[in-house]
């Protein structure tokens, strides 16, 4: 998997612990292909889980990955909006703001 577009900290950890990062990436690929869900749906589910866990880095990562897998910005926003009744309004808004930052960066680079 390419480091292109990945945060600089991730790149630093990848250089220091390449075997660990490789294993984690391989596990992610295996999990996403183990069942009938397509890659886009898998990343949207992981995005929702990242938001529920309030993991800013994971929300950003899965926003990028969902885009790469063909999700539209509207699908990404709706995925997060669906969480209001589950994780609460403040947590959902935080996740949406993190995701929006990624989406805005992607629009600027196009």
Short mmCIF file of C-alpha atoms in Angstrom, two decimals:
data_model
loop_
_atom_site.label_atom_id
_atom_site.label_comp_id
_atom_site.label_asym_id
_atom_site.label_seq_id
_atom_site.Cartn_x
_atom_site.Cartn_y
_atom_site.Cartn_z
CA UNK A 1 0.00 0.00 0.00
CA UNK A 2 1.34 3.41 -0.97
CA UNK A 3 2.16 6.11 1.60
CA UNK A 4 0.84 8.77 -0.80
CA UNK A 5 -1.67 11.01 0.97
CA UNK A 6 -0.97 9.54 4.38
CA UNK A 7 -0.16 11.80 7.36
CA UNK A 8 3.52 12.46 8.05
CA UNK A 9 3.33 10.76 11.46
CA UNK A 10 2.01 7.59 9.83
CA UNK A 11 4.92 7.71 7.39
CA UNK A 12 7.40 8.05 10.28
CA UNK A 13 5.92 5.05 12.10
CA UNK A 14 5.92 3.09 8.84
CA UNK A 15 9.65 3.69 8.43
CA UNK A 16 10.41 2.77 12.03
CA UNK A 17 8.14 -0.31 12.20
CA UNK A 18 7.53 -1.45 8.61
CA UNK A 19 6.61 -5.03 9.54
CA UNK A 20 3.95 -3.89 12.01
CA UNK A 21 2.37 -1.43 9.56
CA UNK A 22 2.45 -4.04 6.82
CA UNK A 23 0.71 -6.58 9.06
CA UNK A 24 -1.98 -4.08 10.11
CA UNK A 25 -2.63 -3.08 6.50
CA UNK A 26 -2.78 -6.71 5.43
CA UNK A 27 -5.25 -7.50 8.23
CA UNK A 28 -7.46 -4.60 7.10
CA UNK A 29 -7.46 -5.89 3.54
CA UNK A 30 -8.27 -9.44 4.63
CA UNK A 31 -11.12 -8.26 6.86
CA UNK A 32 -12.65 -6.09 4.12
CA UNK A 33 -12.56 -8.95 1.60
CA UNK A 34 -13.73 -11.71 3.98
CA UNK A 35 -17.42 -11.14 3.34
CA UNK A 36 -19.98 -9.83 0.90
CA UNK A 37 -19.67 -6.10 1.65
CA UNK A 38 -17.99 -3.99 -0.99
CA UNK A 39 -14.95 -1.86 -0.20
CA UNK A 40 -16.90 1.42 -0.11
CA UNK A 41 -19.46 0.06 2.36
CA UNK A 42 -16.69 -1.43 4.49
CA UNK A 43 -14.92 1.93 4.77
CA UNK A 44 -18.18 3.72 5.59
CA UNK A 45 -18.79 1.22 8.40
CA UNK A 46 -15.24 1.70 9.67
CA UNK A 47 -15.74 5.47 9.43
CA UNK A 48 -18.82 5.21 11.64
CA UNK A 49 -16.93 3.05 14.15
CA UNK A 50 -14.04 5.53 14.20
CA UNK A 51 -16.50 8.34 14.88
CA UNK A 52 -18.15 6.35 17.68
CA UNK A 53 -14.71 5.82 19.21
CA UNK A 54 -13.93 9.53 18.79
CA UNK A 55 -10.71 8.70 16.95
CA UNK A 56 -9.87 11.77 14.88
CA UNK A 57 -7.06 10.03 13.02
CA UNK A 58 -9.25 7.08 12.08
CA UNK A 59 -12.11 9.35 11.00
CA UNK A 60 -9.70 11.18 8.70
CA UNK A 61 -8.18 7.94 7.42
CA UNK A 62 -11.52 6.30 6.67
CA UNK A 63 -12.84 9.47 5.07
CA UNK A 64 -9.87 9.35 2.67
CA UNK A 65 -10.26 5.61 2.12
CA UNK A 66 -14.03 5.86 1.55
CA UNK A 67 -13.40 8.55 -1.07
CA UNK A 68 -10.79 6.34 -2.77
CA UNK A 69 -13.30 3.46 -2.74
CA UNK A 70 -15.87 5.60 -4.56
CA UNK A 71 -17.95 7.13 -1.76
CA UNK A 72 -19.26 10.60 -2.44
CA UNK A 73 -18.85 13.43 0.07
CA UNK A 74 -22.63 13.24 0.57
CA UNK A 75 -22.46 9.52 1.43
CA UNK A 76 -19.66 10.20 3.90
CA UNK A 77 -21.56 13.03 5.57
CA UNK A 78 -24.75 10.95 5.73
CA UNK A 79 -22.85 8.03 7.27
CA UNK A 80 -21.74 10.31 10.08
CA UNK A 81 -25.07 12.12 10.44
CA UNK A 82 -26.76 8.77 11.05
CA UNK A 83 -24.83 8.56 14.33
CA UNK A 84 -26.59 11.47 16.06
CA UNK A 85 -29.15 9.21 17.76
CA UNK A 86 -26.50 6.63 18.67
CA UNK A 87 -23.42 8.52 19.84
CA UNK A 88 -24.92 11.95 20.42
CA UNK A 89 -24.91 15.31 18.73
CA UNK A 90 -21.59 16.71 20.05
CA UNK A 91 -19.61 13.58 19.15
CA UNK A 92 -21.21 13.42 15.72
CA UNK A 93 -20.45 17.07 15.03
CA UNK A 94 -16.82 16.55 16.05
CA UNK A 95 -16.49 13.59 13.66
CA UNK A 96 -18.21 15.52 10.89
CA UNK A 97 -15.80 18.43 11.35
CA UNK A 98 -12.77 16.10 11.13
CA UNK A 99 -14.17 14.46 8.03
CA UNK A 100 -15.07 17.82 6.49
CA UNK A 101 -11.46 18.97 6.86
CA UNK A 102 -10.34 15.97 4.77
CA UNK A 103 -13.08 16.55 2.20
CA UNK A 104 -12.16 20.22 1.84
CA UNK A 105 -8.47 19.34 1.35
CA UNK A 106 -9.41 16.84 -1.37
CA UNK A 107 -11.52 19.44 -3.17
CA UNK A 108 -8.66 21.97 -3.08
CA UNK A 109 -6.20 19.48 -4.60
CA UNK A 110 -8.47 18.64 -7.56
#
